[in-house]
Coordinates of C-alpha atoms in Angstrom, one line a residue:
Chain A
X1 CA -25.8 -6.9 -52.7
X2 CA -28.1 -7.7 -55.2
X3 CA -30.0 -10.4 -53.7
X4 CA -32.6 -11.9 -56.0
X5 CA -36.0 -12.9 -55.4
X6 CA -36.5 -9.6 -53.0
X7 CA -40.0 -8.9 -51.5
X8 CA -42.0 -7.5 -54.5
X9 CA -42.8 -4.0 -52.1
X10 CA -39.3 -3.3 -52.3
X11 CA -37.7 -0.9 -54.9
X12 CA -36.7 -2.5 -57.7
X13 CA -32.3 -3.1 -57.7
X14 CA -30.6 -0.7 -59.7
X15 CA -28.5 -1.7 -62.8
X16 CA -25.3 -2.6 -61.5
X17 CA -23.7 -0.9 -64.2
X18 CA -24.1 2.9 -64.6
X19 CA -22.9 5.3 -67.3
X20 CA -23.5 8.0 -65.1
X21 CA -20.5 6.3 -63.2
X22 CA -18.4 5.5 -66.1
X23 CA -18.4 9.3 -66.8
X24 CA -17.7 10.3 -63.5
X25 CA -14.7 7.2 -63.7
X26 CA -13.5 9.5 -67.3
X27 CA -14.1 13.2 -65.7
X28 CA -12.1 11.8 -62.8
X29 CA -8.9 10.5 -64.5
X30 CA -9.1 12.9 -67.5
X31 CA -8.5 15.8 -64.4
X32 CA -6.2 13.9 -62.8
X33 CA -3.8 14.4 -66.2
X34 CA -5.8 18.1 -67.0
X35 CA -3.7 19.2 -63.4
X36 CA -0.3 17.7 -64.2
X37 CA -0.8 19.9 -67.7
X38 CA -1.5 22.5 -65.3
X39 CA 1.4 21.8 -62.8
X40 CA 3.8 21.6 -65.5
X41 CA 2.2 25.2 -67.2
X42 CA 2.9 26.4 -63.9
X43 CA 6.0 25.9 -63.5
X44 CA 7.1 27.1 -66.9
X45 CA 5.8 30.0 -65.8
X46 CA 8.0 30.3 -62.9
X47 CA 10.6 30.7 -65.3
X48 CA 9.5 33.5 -67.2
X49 CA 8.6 36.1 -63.9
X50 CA 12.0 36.5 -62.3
X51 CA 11.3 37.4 -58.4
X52 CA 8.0 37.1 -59.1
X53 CA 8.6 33.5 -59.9
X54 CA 8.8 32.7 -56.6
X55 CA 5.2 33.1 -55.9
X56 CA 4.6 30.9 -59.2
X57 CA 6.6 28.1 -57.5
X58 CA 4.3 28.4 -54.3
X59 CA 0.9 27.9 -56.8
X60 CA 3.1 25.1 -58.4
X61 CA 3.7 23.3 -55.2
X62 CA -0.2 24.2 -54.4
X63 CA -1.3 22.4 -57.4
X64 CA 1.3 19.2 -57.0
X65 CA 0.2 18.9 -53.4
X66 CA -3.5 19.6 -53.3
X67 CA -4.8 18.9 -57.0
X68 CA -2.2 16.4 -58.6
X69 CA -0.4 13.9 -55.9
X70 CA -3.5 13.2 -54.5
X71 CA -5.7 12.7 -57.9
X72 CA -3.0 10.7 -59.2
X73 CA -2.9 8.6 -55.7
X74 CA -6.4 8.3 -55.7
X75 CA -6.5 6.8 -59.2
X76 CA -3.2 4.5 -58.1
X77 CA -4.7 3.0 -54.8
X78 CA -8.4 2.2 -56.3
X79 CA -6.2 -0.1 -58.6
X80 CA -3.5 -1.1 -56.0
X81 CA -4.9 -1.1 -52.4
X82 CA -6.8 -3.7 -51.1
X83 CA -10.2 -2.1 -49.8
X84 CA -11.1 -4.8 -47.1
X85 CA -10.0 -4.8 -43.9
X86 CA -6.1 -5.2 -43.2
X87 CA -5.7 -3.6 -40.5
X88 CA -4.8 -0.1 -41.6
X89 CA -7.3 2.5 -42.0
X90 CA -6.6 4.9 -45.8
X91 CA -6.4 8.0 -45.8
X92 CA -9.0 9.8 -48.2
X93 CA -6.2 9.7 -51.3
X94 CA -6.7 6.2 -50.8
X95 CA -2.5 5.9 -49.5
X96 CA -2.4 3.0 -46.2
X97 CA -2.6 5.1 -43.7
X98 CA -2.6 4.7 -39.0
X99 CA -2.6 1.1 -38.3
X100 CA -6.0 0.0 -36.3
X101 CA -4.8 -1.2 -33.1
X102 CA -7.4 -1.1 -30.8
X103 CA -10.7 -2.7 -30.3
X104 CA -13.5 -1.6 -27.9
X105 CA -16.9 -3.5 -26.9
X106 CA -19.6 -1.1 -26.1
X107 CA -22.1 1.2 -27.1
X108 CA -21.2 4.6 -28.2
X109 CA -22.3 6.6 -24.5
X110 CA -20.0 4.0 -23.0
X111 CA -17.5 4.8 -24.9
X112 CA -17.7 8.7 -25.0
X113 CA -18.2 8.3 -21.5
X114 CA -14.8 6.4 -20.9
X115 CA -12.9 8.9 -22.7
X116 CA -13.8 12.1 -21.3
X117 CA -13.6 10.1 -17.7
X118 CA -9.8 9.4 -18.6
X119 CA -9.6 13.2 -19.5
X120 CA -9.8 13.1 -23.5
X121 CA -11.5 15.6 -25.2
X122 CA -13.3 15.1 -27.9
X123 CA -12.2 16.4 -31.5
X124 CA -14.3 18.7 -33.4
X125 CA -15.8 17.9 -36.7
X126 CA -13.5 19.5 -40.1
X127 CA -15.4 22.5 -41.0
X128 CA -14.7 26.1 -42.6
X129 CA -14.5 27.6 -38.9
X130 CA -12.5 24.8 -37.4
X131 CA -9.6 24.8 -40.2
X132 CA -9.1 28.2 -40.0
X133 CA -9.1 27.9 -36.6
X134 CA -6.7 25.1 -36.8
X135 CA -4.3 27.3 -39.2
X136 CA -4.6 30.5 -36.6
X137 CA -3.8 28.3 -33.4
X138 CA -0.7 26.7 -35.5
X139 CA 0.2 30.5 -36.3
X140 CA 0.3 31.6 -33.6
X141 CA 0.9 29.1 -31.4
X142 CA -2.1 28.8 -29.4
X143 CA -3.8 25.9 -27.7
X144 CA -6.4 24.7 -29.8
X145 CA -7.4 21.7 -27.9
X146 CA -10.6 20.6 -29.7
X147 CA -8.5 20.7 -33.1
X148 CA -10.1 18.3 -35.8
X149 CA -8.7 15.2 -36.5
X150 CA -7.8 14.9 -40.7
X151 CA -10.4 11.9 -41.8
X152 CA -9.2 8.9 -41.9
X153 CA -11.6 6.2 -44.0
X154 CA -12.3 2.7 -42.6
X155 CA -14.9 0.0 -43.9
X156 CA -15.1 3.0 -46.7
X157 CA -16.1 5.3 -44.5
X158 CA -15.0 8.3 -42.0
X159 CA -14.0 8.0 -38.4
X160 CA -17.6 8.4 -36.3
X161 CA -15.3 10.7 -34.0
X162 CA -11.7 11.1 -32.4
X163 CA -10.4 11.7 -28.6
X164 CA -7.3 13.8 -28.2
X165 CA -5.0 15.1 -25.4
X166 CA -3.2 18.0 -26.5
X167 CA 0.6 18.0 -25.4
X168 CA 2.1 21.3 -23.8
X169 CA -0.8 23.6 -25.4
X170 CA 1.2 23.2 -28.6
X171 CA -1.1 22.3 -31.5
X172 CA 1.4 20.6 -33.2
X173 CA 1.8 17.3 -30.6
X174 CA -1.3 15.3 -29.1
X175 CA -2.4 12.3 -28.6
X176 CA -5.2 11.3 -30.8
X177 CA -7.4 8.3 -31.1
X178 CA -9.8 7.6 -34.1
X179 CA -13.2 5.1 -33.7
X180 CA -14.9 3.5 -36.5
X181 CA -18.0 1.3 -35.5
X182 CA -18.2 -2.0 -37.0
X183 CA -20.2 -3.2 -39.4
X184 CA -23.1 -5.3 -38.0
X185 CA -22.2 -9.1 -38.2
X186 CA -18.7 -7.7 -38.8
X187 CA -15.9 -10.1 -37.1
X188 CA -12.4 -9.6 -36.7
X189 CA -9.9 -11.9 -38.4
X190 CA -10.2 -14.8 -36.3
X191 CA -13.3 -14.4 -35.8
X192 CA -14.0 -12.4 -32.6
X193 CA -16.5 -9.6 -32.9
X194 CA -15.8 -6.2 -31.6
X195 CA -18.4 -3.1 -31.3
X196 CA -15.3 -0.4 -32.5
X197 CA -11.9 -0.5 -34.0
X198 CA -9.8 2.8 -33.4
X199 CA -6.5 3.8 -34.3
X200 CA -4.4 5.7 -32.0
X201 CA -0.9 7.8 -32.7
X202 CA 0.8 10.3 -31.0
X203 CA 1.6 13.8 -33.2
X204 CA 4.7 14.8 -32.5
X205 CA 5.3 17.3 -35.1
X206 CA 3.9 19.3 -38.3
X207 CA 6.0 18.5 -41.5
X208 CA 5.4 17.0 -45.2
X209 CA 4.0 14.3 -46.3
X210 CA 6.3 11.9 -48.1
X211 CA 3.6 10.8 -50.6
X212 CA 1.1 14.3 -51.7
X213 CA 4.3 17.0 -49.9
X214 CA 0.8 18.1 -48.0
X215 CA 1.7 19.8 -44.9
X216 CA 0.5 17.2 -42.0
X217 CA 1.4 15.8 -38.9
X218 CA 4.2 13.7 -38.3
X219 CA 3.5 10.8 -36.4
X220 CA 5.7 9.0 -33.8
X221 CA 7.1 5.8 -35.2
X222 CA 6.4 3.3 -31.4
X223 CA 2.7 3.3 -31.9
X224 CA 2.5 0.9 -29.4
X225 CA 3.5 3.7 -26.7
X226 CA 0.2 5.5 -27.7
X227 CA -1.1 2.4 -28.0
X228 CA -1.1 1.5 -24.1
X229 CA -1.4 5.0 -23.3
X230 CA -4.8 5.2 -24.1
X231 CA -5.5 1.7 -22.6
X232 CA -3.9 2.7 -19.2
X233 CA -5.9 6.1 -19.2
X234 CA -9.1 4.7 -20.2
X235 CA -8.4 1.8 -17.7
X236 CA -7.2 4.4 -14.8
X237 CA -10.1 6.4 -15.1
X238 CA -13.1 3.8 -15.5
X239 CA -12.8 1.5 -12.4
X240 CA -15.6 -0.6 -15.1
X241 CA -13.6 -1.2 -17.6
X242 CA -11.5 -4.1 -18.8
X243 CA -9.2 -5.3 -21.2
X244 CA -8.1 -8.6 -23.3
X245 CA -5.6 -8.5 -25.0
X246 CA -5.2 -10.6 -28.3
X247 CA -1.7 -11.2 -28.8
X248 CA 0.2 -11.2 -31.8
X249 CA -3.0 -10.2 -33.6
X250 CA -1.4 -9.0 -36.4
X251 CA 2.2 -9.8 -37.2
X252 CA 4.9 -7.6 -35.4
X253 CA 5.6 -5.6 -38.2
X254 CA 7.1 -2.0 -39.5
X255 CA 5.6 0.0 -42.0
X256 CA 4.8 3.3 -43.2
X257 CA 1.5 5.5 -42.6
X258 CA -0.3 8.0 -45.1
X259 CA 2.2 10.9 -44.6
X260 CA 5.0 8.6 -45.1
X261 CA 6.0 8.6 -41.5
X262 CA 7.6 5.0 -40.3
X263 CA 5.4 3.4 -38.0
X264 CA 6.8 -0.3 -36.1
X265 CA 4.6 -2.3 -33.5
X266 CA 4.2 -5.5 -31.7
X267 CA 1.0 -7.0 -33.1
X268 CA -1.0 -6.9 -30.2
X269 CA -4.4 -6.0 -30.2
X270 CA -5.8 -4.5 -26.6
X271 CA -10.1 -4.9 -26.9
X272 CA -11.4 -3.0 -24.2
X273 CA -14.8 -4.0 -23.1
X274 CA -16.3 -0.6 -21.8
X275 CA -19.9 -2.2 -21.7
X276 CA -20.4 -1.6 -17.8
X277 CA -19.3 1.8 -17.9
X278 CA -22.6 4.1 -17.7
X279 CA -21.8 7.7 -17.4
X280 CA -18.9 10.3 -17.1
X281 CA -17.2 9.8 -13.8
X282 CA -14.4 12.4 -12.0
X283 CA -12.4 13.3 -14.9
X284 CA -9.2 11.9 -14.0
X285 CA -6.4 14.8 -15.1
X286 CA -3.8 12.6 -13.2
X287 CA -4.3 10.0 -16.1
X288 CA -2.7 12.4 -18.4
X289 CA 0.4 11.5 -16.1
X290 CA 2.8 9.2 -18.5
X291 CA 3.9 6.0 -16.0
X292 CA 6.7 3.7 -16.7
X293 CA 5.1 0.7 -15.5
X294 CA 2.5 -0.8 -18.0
X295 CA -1.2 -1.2 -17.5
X296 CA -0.4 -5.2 -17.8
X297 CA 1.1 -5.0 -14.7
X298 CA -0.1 -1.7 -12.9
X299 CA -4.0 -2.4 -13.4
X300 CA -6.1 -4.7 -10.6
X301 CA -5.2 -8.5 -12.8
X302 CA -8.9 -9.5 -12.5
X303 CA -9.1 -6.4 -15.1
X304 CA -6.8 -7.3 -17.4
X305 CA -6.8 -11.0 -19.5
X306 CA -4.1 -12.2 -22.1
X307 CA -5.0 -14.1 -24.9
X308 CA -2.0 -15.3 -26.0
X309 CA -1.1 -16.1 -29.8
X310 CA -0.6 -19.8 -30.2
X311 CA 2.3 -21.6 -31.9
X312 CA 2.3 -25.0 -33.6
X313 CA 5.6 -26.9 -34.1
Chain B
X1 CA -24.9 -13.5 -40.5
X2 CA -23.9 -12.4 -43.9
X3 CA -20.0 -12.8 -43.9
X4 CA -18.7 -13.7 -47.4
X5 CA -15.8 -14.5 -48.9
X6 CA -14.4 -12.1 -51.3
X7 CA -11.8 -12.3 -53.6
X8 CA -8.5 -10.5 -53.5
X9 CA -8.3 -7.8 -55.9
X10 CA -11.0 -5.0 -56.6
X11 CA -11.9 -6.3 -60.2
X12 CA -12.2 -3.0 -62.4
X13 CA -16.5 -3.1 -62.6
X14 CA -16.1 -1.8 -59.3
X15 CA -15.0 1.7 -60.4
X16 CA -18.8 1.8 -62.6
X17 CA -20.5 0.7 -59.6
X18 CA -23.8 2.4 -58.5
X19 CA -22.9 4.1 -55.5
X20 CA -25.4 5.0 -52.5
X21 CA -23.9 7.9 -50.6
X22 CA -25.5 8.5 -46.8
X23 CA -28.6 10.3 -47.6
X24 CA -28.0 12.8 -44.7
X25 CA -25.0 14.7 -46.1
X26 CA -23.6 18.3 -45.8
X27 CA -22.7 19.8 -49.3
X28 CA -19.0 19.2 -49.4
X29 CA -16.2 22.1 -50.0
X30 CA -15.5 20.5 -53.2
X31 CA -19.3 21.2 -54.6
X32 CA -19.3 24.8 -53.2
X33 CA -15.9 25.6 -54.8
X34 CA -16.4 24.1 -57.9
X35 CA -20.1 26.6 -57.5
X36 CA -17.7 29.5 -57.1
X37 CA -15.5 28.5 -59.9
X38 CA -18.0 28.8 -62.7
X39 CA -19.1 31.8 -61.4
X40 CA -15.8 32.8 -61.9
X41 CA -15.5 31.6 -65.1
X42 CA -18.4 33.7 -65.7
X43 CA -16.6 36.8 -64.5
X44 CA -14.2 36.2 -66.6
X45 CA -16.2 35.5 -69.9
X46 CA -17.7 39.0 -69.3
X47 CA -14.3 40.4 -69.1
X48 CA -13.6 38.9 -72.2
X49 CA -16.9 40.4 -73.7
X50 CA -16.5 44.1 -72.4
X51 CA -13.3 44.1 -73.9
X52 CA -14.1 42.9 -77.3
X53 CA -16.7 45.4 -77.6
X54 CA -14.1 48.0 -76.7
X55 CA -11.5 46.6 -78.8
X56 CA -14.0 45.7 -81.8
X57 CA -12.4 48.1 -84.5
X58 CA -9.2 46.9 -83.4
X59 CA -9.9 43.2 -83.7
X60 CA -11.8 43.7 -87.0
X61 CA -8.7 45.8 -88.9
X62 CA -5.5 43.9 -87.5
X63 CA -6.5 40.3 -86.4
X64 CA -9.5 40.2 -89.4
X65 CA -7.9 42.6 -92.2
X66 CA -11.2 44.0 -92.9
X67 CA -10.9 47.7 -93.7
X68 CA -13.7 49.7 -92.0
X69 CA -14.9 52.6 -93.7
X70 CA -17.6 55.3 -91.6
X71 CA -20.9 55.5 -92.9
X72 CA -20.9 52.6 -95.2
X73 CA -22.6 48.9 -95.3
X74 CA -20.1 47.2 -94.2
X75 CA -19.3 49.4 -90.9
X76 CA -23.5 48.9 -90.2
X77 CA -23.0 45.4 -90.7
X78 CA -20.0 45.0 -88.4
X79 CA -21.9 46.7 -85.7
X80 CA -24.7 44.5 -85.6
X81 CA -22.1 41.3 -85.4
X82 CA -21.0 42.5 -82.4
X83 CA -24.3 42.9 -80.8
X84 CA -25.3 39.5 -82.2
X85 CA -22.2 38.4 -80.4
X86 CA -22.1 40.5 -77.5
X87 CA -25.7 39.1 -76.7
X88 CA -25.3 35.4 -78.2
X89 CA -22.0 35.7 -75.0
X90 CA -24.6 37.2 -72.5
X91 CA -27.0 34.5 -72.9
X92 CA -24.4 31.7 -72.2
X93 CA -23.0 33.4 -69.2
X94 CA -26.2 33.6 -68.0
X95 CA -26.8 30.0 -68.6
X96 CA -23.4 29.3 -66.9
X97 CA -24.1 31.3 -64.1
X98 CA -27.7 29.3 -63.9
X99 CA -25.7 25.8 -64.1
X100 CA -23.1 27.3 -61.4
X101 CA -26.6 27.4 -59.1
X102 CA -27.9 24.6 -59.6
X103 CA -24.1 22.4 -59.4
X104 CA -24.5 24.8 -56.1
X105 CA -27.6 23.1 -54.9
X106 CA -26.6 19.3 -56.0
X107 CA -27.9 18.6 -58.9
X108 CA -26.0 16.1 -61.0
X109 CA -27.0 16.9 -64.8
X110 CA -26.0 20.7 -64.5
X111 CA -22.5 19.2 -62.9
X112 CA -22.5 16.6 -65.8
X113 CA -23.0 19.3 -68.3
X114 CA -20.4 21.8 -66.6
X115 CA -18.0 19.0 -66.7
X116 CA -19.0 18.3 -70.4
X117 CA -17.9 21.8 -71.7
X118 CA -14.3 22.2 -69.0
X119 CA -13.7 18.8 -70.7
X120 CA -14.1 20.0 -74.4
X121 CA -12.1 23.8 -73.3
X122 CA -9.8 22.0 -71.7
X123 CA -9.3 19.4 -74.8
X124 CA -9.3 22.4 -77.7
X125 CA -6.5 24.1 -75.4
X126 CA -4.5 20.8 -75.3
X127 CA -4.8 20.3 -78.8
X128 CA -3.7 24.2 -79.5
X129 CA -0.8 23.9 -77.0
X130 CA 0.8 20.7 -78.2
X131 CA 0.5 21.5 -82.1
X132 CA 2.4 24.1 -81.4
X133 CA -0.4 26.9 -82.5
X134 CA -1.1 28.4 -79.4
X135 CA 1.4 29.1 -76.7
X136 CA -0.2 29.3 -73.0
X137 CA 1.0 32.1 -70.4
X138 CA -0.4 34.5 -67.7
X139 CA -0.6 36.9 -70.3
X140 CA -3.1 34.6 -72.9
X141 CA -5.1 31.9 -71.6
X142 CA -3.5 30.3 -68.6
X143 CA -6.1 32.1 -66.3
X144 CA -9.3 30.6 -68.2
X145 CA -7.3 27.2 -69.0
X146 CA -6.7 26.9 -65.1
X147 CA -10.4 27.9 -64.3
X148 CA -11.6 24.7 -66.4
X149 CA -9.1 22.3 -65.2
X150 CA -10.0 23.2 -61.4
X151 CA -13.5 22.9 -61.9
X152 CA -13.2 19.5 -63.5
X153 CA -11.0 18.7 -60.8
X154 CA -13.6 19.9 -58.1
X155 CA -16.8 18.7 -59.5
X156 CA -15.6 15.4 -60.1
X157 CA -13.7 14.6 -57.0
X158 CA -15.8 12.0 -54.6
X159 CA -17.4 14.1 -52.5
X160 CA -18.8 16.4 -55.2
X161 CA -20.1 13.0 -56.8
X162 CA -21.4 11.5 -53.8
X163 CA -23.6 15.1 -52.7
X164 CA -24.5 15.5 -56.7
X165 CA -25.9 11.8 -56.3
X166 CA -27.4 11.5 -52.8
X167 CA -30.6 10.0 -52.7
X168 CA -33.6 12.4 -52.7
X169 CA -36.6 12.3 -50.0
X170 CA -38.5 13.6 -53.1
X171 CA -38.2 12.4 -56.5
X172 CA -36.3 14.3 -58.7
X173 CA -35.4 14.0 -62.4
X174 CA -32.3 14.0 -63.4

């Protein structure tokens, strides 16, 4: 940014420096303090109502959970959290949130293509309509099975769209897959260049988050399961598609996501190359079926290439 | 290729940074509640209004000690204080509801402004509160106190900031 010596037609650069921002920077952190005041007036207002009360202590936890956790995060995290790519996408209080552990090559029909052949459905966008639909169908219980996806934020910005099988017709466990595009030019660590990264985790419950006590989605901790189950649907269904897989991409690690849920994997990184697949095939419902033997040793080999990670003495 | 290296911590000039939010953008929840907000702010200020003119006697004798007596100067001149006041009150409602339009519709000097005068509320209430004046519960000022503070809290999250500062196909002046 800021290149000097730009063509003369061009607009000229803006200041770097704005005051327009530095207020914004003030307004933003003197409400993040303005709502703990608030919290805290709250809640010695509980005190005073009796019965009552109790409907004081549900604004309080309103407030803490929706107005001050996540201002106060937000204000932590732009100081604390690293905002280049480490292989975890943030969730939009800033907080580490689903590791990234896929990688596809392809454009995007290729890849919308793939999914809905392996019997994913695409999630709809958040709006007004599709939260309240999202709070109805968790209400009541009813399958909801192009639920939104809560945004997740890579490369600073939003997932471009998210896959998910619904488990059961119960809202509260899926399957769900998130895709960012890459940056043009943009190469992975160690160098190899990918068209999409995408997280993937199975739901496997609705609880509290440990971090903003936000009612979420509780995640399973084996990511890898979710991992390989979209690779082994995606490569079940598309008789074009292939896979390398870089191993040990990241180290094997354990961690924790946004909501506070423990998440452990291996380190591998699957990249599927979905370039030569053209158009929705049959969609495959059988793919939904979970099998015990893994796509490294149930898919045709020519499909399927290791890159293993290399150790020096 | 542009692939740079970049250092390892976000230095702080980052946070004053010029921003340049997707042009495309639909107006984010946090912009159209922070809209309804000051209209409700609004409500409430004519609340306040309707019942200080009902209450005006009242005010003036226990909370002013002014003695009011029927028929003489002083009862004239007490009546047209109110209306200077009742219509001074109208005009800045009105201009909150105007601002409460226009933070509505994106622009960034009426959400500036709004956030101005929550600030300064917000502040004055603070100061009351923790010198031990005022005391702040349903029954006072908590309802007004906790209008302000959401609105700040709305119309300066991100999304509010990005929308108020998207850039324009037309010019406008901000």
């Amino acid at each position: 940014m800021g290149e000097p010596g730009a063509d003369a037609s061009e607009p000229p650069q803006p200041r770097r420096f704005s005051i327009n921002a530095a207020l914004d920077g003030f307004f933003f952190v003197y409400a993040g303090i303005a709502a703990v005041w608030l919290a805290w007036l709250v809640l010695s207002e509980t005190l005073s109502f009796g019965w009552f009360g109790i409907a004081f202590f549900v604004v309080f936890w309103l407030v803490l959970a929706y107005l001050v956790l996540p201002r106060l995060h937000r204000i932590l995290t732009a100081i604390y959290v690293p905002d280049y790519f480490i292989g975890r996408a943030r969730t939009s209080d800033g907080l580490l949130g689903d590791p990234v552990n896929l990688a596809l090559d392809g454009d995007e029909a290729s890849v919308h293509a793939a999914m809905l052949t392996a019997a994913w459905t695409r999630a709809d966008d958040v709006t007004a309509a599709s939260s309240w639909r999202i709070i109805t169908s968790t209400i009541t219980r009813r399958s909801y099975d192009e639920a939104p996806v809560s945004p997740l934020f890579l490369f600073g910005r939003q997932q471009d769209f998210a896959y998910q099988q619904e488990v059961e017709g119960n809202p509260a466990r899926r399957h769900h897959v998130r895709f960012w595009r890459t940056p043009d030019g943009w190469l992975l660590p160690g160098g190899r260049r990918v068209d999409w990264l995408a997280a993937g985790t199975f739901d496997r419950a609705v609880g509290f988050s440990l971090f903003t006590l936000q009612v979420t989605h509780k995640i399973d901790a084996d990511i890898d399961v979710e991992r390989d189950h979209i690779v082994s649907t995606v490569l079940g269904a598309n008789p074009d598609a292939r896979v390398v897989i870089l191993r040990d991409f990241s180290t094997g690690y354990h961690s924790r996501n946004g909501g506070g849920d423990s998440v452990r994997t291996d380190g591998d990184l699957p990249v599927l190359d979905l370039s030569d697949v053209r158009e929705v095939g049959e969609v495959r419902d059988a793919a939904i079926e979970e099998s015990d033997e893994s796509y490294e040793s149930d898919a045709a080999p020519e499909r399927v290439r290791v890159i293993p990670g290399v150790k020096t003495a | 290729m542009n692939v740079e290296k970049r250092s390892a911590f976000e230095p702080p000039a980052v946070l004053v940074e010029r921003e340049t939010p997707p042009p495309q953008m639909r107006r984010p929840i946090a912009t159209s509640f922070g809209a309804v907000l000051v209209v409700l702010r609004v409500l409430a200020g004519v609340v306040w209004l309707v019942a200080l003119a009902v209450q005006w006697d009242h005010v003036l004798t226990e909370d002013l000690d002014i003695e009011l007596e029927p028929g003489t100067d002083l009862a004239a001149a007490s009546d047209v204080i109110l209306a200077v006041v009742l219509v001074v009150g109208a005009i800045i409602l009105l201009a909150e509801l105007a601002l409460a339009l226009l933070v509505y519709r994106g622009s960034n000097w009426a959400r500036i402004t709004v956030m101005v005068f929550a600030t300064l509320s917000i502040s004055g209430a603070a100061i009351d509160y923790f010198s031990g004046d005022a005391e702040i519960t349903l029954r006072t000022t908590l309802i007004t106190l906790s209008l302000d503070i959401l609105v700040l809290l709305a119309l300066s999250s991100h999304n509010a900031r990005a929308y108020a500062r998207r850039p324009r196909s037309r010019p406008v002046v901000e």
